[in-house]
Each structure stands twice: as structure tokens, then as C-alpha cells.
PDB file of C-alpha atoms in Angstrom:
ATOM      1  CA  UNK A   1      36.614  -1.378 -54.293  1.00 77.00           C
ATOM      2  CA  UNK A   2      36.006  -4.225 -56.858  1.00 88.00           C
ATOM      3  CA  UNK A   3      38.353  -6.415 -55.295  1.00 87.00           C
ATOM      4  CA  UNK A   4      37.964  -5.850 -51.817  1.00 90.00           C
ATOM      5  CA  UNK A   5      37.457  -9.568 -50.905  1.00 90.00           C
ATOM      6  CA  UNK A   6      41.189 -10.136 -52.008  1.00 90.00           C
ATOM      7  CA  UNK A   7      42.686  -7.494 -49.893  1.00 91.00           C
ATOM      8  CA  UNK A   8      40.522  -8.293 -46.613  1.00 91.00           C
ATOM      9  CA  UNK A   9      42.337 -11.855 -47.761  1.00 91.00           C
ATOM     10  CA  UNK A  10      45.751 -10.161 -47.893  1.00 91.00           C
ATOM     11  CA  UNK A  11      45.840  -8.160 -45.192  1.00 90.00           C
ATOM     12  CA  UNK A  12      44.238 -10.909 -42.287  1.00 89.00           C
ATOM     13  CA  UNK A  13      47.653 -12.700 -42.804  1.00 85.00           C
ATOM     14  CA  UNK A  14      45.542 -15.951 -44.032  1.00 88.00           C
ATOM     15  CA  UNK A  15      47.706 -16.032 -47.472  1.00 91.00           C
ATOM     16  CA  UNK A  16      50.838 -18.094 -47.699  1.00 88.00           C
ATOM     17  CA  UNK A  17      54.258 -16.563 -49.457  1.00 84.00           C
ATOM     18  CA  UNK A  18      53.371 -18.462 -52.603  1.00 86.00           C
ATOM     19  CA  UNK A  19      49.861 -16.924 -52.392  1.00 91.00           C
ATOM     20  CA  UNK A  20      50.590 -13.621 -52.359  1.00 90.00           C
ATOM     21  CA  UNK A  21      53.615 -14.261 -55.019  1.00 86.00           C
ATOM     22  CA  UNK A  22      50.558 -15.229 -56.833  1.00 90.00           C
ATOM     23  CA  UNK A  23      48.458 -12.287 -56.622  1.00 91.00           C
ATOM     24  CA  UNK A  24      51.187 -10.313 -56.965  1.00 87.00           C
ATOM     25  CA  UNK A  25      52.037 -11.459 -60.347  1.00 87.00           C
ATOM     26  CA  UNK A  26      48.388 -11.608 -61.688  1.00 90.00           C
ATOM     27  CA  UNK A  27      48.073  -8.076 -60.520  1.00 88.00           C
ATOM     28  CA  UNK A  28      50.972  -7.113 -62.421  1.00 85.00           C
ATOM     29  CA  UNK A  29      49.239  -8.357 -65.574  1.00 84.00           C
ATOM     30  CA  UNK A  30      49.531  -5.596 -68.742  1.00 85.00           C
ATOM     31  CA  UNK A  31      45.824  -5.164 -68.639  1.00 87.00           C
ATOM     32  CA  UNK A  32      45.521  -4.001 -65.116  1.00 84.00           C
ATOM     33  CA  UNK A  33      48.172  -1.224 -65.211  1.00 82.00           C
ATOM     34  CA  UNK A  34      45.646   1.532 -64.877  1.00 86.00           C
ATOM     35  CA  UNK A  35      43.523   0.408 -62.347  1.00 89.00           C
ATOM     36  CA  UNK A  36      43.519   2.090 -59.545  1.00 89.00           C
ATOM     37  CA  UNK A  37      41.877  -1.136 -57.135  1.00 90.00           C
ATOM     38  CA  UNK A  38      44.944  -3.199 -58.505  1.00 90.00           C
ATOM     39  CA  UNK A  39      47.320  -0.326 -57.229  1.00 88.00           C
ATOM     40  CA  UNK A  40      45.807  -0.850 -53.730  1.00 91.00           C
ATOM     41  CA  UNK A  41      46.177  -4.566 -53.679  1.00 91.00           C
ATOM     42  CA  UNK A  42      49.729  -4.381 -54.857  1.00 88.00           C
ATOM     43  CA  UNK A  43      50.546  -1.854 -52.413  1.00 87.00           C
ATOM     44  CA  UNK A  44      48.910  -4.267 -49.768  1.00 89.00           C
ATOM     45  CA  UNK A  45      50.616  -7.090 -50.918  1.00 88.00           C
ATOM     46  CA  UNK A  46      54.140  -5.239 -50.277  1.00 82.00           C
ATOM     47  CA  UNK A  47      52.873  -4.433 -46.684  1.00 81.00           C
ATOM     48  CA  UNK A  48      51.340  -8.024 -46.145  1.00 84.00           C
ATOM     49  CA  UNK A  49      52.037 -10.775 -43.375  1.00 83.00           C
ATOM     50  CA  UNK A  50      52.369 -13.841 -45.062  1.00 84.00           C
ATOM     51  CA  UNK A  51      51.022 -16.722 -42.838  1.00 84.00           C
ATOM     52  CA  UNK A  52      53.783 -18.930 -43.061  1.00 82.00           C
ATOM     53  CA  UNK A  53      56.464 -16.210 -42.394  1.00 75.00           C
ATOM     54  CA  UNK A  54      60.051 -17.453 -41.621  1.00 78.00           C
ATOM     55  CA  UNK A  55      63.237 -16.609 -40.326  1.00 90.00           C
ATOM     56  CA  UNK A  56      66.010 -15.912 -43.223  1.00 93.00           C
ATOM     57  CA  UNK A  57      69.657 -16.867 -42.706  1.00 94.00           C
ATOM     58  CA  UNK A  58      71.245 -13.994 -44.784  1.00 93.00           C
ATOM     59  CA  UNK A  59      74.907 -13.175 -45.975  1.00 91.00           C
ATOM     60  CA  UNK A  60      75.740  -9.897 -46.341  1.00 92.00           C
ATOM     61  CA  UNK A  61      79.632  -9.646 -47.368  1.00 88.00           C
ATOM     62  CA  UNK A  62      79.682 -10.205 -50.547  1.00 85.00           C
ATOM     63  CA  UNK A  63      82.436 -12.647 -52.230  1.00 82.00           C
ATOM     64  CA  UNK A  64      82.501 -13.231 -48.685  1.00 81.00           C
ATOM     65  CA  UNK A  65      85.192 -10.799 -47.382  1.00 86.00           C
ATOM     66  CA  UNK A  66      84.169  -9.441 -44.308  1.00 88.00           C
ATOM     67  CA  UNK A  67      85.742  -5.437 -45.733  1.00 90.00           C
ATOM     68  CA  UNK A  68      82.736  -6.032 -48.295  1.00 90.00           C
ATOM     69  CA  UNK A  69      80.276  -5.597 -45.424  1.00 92.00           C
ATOM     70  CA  UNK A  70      76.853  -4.417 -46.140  1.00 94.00           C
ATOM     71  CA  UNK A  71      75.461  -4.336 -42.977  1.00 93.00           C
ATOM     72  CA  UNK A  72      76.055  -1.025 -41.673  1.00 93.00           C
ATOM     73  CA  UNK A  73      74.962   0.265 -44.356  1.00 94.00           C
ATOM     74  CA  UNK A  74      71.635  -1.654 -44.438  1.00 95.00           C
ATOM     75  CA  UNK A  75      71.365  -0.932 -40.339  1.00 94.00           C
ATOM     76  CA  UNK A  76      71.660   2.896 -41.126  1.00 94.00           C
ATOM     77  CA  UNK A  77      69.289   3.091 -44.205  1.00 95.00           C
ATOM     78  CA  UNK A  78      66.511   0.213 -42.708  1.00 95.00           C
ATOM     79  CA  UNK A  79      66.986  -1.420 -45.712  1.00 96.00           C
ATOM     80  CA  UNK A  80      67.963  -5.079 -46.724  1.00 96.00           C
ATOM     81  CA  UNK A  81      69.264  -5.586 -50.505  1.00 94.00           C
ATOM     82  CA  UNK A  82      70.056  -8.125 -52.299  1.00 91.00           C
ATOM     83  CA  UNK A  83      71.982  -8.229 -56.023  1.00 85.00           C
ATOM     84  CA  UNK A  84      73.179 -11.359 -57.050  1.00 81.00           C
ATOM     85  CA  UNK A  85      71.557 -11.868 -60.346  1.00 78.00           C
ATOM     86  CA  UNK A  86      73.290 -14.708 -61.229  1.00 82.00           C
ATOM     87  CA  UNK A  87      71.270 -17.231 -58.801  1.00 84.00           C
ATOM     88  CA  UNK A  88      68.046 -17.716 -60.177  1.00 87.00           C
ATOM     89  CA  UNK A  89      66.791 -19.709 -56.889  1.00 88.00           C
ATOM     90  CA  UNK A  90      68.547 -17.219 -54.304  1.00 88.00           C
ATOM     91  CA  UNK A  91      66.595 -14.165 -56.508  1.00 89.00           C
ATOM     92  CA  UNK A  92      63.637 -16.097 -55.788  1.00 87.00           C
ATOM     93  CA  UNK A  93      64.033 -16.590 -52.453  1.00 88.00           C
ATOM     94  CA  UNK A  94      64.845 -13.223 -51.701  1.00 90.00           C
ATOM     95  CA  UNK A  95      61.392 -11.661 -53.980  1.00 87.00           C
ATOM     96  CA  UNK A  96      59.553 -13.913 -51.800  1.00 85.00           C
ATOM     97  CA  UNK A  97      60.737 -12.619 -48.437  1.00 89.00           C
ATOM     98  CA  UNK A  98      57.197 -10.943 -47.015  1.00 87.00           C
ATOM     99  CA  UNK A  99      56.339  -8.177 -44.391  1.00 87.00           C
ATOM    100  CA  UNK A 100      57.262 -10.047 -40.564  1.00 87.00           C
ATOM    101  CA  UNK A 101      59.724 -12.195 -41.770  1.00 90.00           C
ATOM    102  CA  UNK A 102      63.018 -12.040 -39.275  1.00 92.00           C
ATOM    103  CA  UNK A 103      66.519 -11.575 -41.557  1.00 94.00           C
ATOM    104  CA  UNK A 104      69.127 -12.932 -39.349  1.00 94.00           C
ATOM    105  CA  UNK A 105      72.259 -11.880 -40.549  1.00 94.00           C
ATOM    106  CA  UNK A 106      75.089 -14.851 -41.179  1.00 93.00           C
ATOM    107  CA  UNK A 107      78.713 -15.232 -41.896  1.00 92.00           C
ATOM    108  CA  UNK A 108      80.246 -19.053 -42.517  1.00 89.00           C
ATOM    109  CA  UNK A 109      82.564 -19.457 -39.498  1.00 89.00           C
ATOM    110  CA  UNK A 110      83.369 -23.466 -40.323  1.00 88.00           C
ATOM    111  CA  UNK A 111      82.994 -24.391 -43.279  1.00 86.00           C
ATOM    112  CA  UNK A 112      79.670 -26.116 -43.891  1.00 83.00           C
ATOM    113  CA  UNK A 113      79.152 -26.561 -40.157  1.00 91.00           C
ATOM    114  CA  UNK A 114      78.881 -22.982 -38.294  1.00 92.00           C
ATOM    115  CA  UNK A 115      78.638 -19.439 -38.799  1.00 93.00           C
ATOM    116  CA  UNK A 116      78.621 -16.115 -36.595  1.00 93.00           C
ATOM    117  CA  UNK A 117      75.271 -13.919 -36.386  1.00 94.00           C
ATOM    118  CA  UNK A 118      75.521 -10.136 -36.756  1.00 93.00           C
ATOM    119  CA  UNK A 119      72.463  -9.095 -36.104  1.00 91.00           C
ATOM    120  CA  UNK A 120      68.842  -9.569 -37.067  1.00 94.00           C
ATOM    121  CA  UNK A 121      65.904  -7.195 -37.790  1.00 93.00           C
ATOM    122  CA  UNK A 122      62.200  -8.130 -38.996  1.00 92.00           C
ATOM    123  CA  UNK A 123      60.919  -7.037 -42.941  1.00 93.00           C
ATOM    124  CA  UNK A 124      58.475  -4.219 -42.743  1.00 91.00           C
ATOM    125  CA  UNK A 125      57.821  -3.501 -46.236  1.00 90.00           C
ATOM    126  CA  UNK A 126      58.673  -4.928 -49.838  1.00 89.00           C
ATOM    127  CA  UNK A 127      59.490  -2.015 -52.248  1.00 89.00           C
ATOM    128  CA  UNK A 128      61.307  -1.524 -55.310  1.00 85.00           C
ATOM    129  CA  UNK A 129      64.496   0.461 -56.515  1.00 86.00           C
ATOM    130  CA  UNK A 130      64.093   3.309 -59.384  1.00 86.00           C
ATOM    131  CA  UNK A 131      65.624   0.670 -61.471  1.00 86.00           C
ATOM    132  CA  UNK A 132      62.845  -2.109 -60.259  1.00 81.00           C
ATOM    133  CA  UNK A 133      65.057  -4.048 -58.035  1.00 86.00           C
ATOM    134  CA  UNK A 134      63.490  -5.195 -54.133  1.00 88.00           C
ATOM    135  CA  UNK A 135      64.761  -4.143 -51.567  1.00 93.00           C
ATOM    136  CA  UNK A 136      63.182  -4.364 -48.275  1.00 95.00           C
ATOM    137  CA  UNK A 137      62.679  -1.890 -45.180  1.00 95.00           C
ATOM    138  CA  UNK A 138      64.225  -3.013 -41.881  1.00 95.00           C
ATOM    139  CA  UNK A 139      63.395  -2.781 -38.714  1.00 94.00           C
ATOM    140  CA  UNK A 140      66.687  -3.872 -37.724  1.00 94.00           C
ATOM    141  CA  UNK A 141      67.505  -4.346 -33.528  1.00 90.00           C
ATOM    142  CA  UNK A 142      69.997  -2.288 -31.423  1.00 84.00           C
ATOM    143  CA  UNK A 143      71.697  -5.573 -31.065  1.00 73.00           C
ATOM    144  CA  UNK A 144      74.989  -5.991 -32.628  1.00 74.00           C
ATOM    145  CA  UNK A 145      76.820  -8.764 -29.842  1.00 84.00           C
ATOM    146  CA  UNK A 146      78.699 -10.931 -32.447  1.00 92.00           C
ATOM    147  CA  UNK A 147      76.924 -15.045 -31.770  1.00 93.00           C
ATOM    148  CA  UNK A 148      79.627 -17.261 -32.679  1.00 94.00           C
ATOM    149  CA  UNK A 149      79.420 -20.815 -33.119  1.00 93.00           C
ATOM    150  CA  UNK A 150      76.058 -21.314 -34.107  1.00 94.00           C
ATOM    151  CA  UNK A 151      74.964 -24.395 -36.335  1.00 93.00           C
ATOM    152  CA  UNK A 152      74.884 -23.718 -39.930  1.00 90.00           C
ATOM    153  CA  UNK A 153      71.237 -23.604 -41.326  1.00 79.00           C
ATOM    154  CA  UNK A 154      71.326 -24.919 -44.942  1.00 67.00           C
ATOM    155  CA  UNK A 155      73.523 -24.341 -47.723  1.00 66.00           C
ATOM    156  CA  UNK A 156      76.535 -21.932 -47.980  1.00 72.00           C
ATOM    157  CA  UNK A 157      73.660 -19.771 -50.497  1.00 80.00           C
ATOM    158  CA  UNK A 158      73.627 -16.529 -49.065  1.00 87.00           C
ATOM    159  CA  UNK A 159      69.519 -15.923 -48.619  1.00 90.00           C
ATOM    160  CA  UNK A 160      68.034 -19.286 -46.923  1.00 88.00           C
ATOM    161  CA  UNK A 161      64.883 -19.477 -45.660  1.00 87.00           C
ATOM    162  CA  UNK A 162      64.039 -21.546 -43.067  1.00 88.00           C
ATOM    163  CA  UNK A 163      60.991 -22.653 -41.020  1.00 81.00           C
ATOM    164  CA  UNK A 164      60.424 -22.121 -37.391  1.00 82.00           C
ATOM    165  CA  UNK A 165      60.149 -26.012 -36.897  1.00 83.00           C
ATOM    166  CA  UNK A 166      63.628 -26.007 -38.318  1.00 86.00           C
ATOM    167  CA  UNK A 167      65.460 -23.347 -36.351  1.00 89.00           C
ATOM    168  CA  UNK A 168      63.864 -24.490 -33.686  1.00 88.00           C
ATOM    169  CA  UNK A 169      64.933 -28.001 -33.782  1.00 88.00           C
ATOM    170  CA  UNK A 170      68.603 -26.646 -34.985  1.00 90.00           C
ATOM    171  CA  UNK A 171      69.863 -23.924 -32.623  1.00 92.00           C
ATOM    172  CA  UNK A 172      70.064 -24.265 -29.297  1.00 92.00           C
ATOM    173  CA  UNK A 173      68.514 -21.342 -26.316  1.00 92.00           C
ATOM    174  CA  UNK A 174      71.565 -19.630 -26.550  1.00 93.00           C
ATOM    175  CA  UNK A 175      70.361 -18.174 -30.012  1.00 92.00           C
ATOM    176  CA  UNK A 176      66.833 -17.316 -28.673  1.00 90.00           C
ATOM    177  CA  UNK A 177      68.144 -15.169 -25.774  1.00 91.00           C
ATOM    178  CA  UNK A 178      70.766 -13.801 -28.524  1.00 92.00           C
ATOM    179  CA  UNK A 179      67.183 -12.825 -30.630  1.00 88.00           C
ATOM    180  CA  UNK A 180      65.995 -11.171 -27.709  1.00 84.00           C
ATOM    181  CA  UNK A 181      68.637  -8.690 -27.148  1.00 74.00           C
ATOM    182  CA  UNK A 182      68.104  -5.068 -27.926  1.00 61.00           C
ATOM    183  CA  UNK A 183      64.642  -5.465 -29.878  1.00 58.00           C
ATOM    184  CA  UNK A 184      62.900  -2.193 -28.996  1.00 51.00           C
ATOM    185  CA  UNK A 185      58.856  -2.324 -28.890  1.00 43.00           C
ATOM    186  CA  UNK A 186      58.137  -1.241 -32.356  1.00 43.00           C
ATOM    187  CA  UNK A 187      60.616  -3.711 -33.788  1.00 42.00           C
ATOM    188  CA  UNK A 188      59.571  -6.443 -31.294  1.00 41.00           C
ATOM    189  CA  UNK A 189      55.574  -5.563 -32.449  1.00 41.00           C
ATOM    190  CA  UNK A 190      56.269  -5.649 -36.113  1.00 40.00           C
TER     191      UNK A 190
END
């Protein structure tokens, strides 16, 4: 394997998100759509821990009416999409999501000061649509208790990232303990 110092890189979880967005997009290059090595680091990149993974705040009714509900769908496939095209920094956001990042999913409750959790399930694997869209496989919990009243983390944008530090220094316990209901062991150890 000619590149085999780049995926023992990739797969220790030593990379960053931008990193691997980096390799990623070299690897895509025209010239290395043959080669076979490249396949394997792509297809280790879209299985890869980045090593600053995060928790994303994500939306899931779009034009935010609650009867345009993906969720159950997403929960029964173990998928998470996303296809708002017309937000060049949210499209970003969400092609930089990585393998052990935690989707929390969010509904504005106030506006611009809380919101209601669904649910929340951890990114397995980055792969793309027939058409070449992302999408990303789920490992989403049993949990579905409703957590009202939380503290809105960011903007009203429907995919926000956010650091540990930050939830950390945002929510209180009461969303921790939420986290921790109904993750099974192979969620939990993802």
C-alpha cells in the first residue's frame, strides 16, 4: 500500500475534521480515480474518527413544521440526511460531520432562546446517495423522552456544530442524564 502512512494517520483518530476534509478532497483529485490505494483511503476516511469530534445540534422538520418530520424516518433507516442546498455554510457543516460525532436532534421551542431534543444517535459512517449526496449512517438510541427547555446552542441554522467545551459550559446535568438514556452498548461504544 503506497500510502499506508496516511491511513495508519486516518484511522488512529490523530486527524482533525479539516484534516481529513483535506485528504479527502486531494484524494478525489481526477488523476487518482483509478487507483486502487486511493479507494482504500477514501473508504477510510468515510469510516474515520476525527480527533476533534463534536456534538451537532440538528433540525430535522423542515420549514420547520413539526408534520414535516424526518426523524422517524432517519431512526428506522440509521440514516441522517441533509438537503438544503441553498446554505452554502450549513452544506459545509453537514460534509464535515465525521464517524463518532453525536447528532442531537433539535426543534426551536423559544425563539432564539430554547428548543426541545428528540433524540440523539452517534455518526457511524459517511456515504453517499446514487445521486452523490451524504448522508450518514446512524446509530441512533432507543431514547425518544421529548427534553424540553433546553438552552439554545447557536443560531436558528438547522446543522450547528458545537464543541464539548461549549455544551458543556451551556446545558445543564439534566441534558447529560437525558444523553444517557436508552444508549445500548454498540451505540454507547461507537
Amino acid at each position: 500500500m503506497k500510502y499506508q502512512s496516511m491511513l495508519d494517520q486516518i484511522q488512529s483518530g490523530r486527524l482533525t475534521r479539516d484534516e481529513l476534509a483535506e485528504v479527502r478532497r486531494k484524494a478525489a483529485l481526477p488523476k487518482y480515480v483509478n487507483d486502487a490505494d486511493t479507494a482504500v483511503i477514501l473508504q477510510a476516511i468515510d469510516s474515520a474518527v476525527a480527533r476533534d469530534t463534536g456534538i451537532i445540534f440538528m433540525g430535522f422538520c423542515p420549514n420547520a413544521e413539526i408534520a414535516n418530520r424526518l426523524d422517524t424516518e432517519w431512526r428506522e433507516k440509521g440514516i441522517c440526511t441533509f438537503h438544503y442546498d441553498e446554505d452554502p455554510t450549513q452544506i459545509y457543516t453537514f460534509n464535515n460531520i465525521c464517524a463518532g460525532d453525536l447528532i442531537v436532534l433539535k426543534k426551536t421551542e423559544t425563539f432564539g432562546r430554547t428548543m426541545v431534543l428528540y433524540g440523539h444517535g452517534r455518526v457511524t459512517a459517511v456515504k453517499a446517495e446514487k445521486d452523490g449526496r451524504r448522508y450518514l449512517e446512524m446509530a441512533w438510541s432507543r431514547q425518544d423522552r421529548e427534553l424540553p427547555g433546553m438552552p439554545m446552542m447557536g443560531c436558528q441554522a438547522t446543522v450547528n456544530l458545537r464543541s464539548m467545551e461549549k455544551v458543556e459550559e451551556s446545558l445543564p446535568p439534566e441534558f447529560f442524564a437525558w444523553l444517557g438514556e436508552g444508549v445500548t452498548a454498540s451505540a454507547s461504544n461507537t
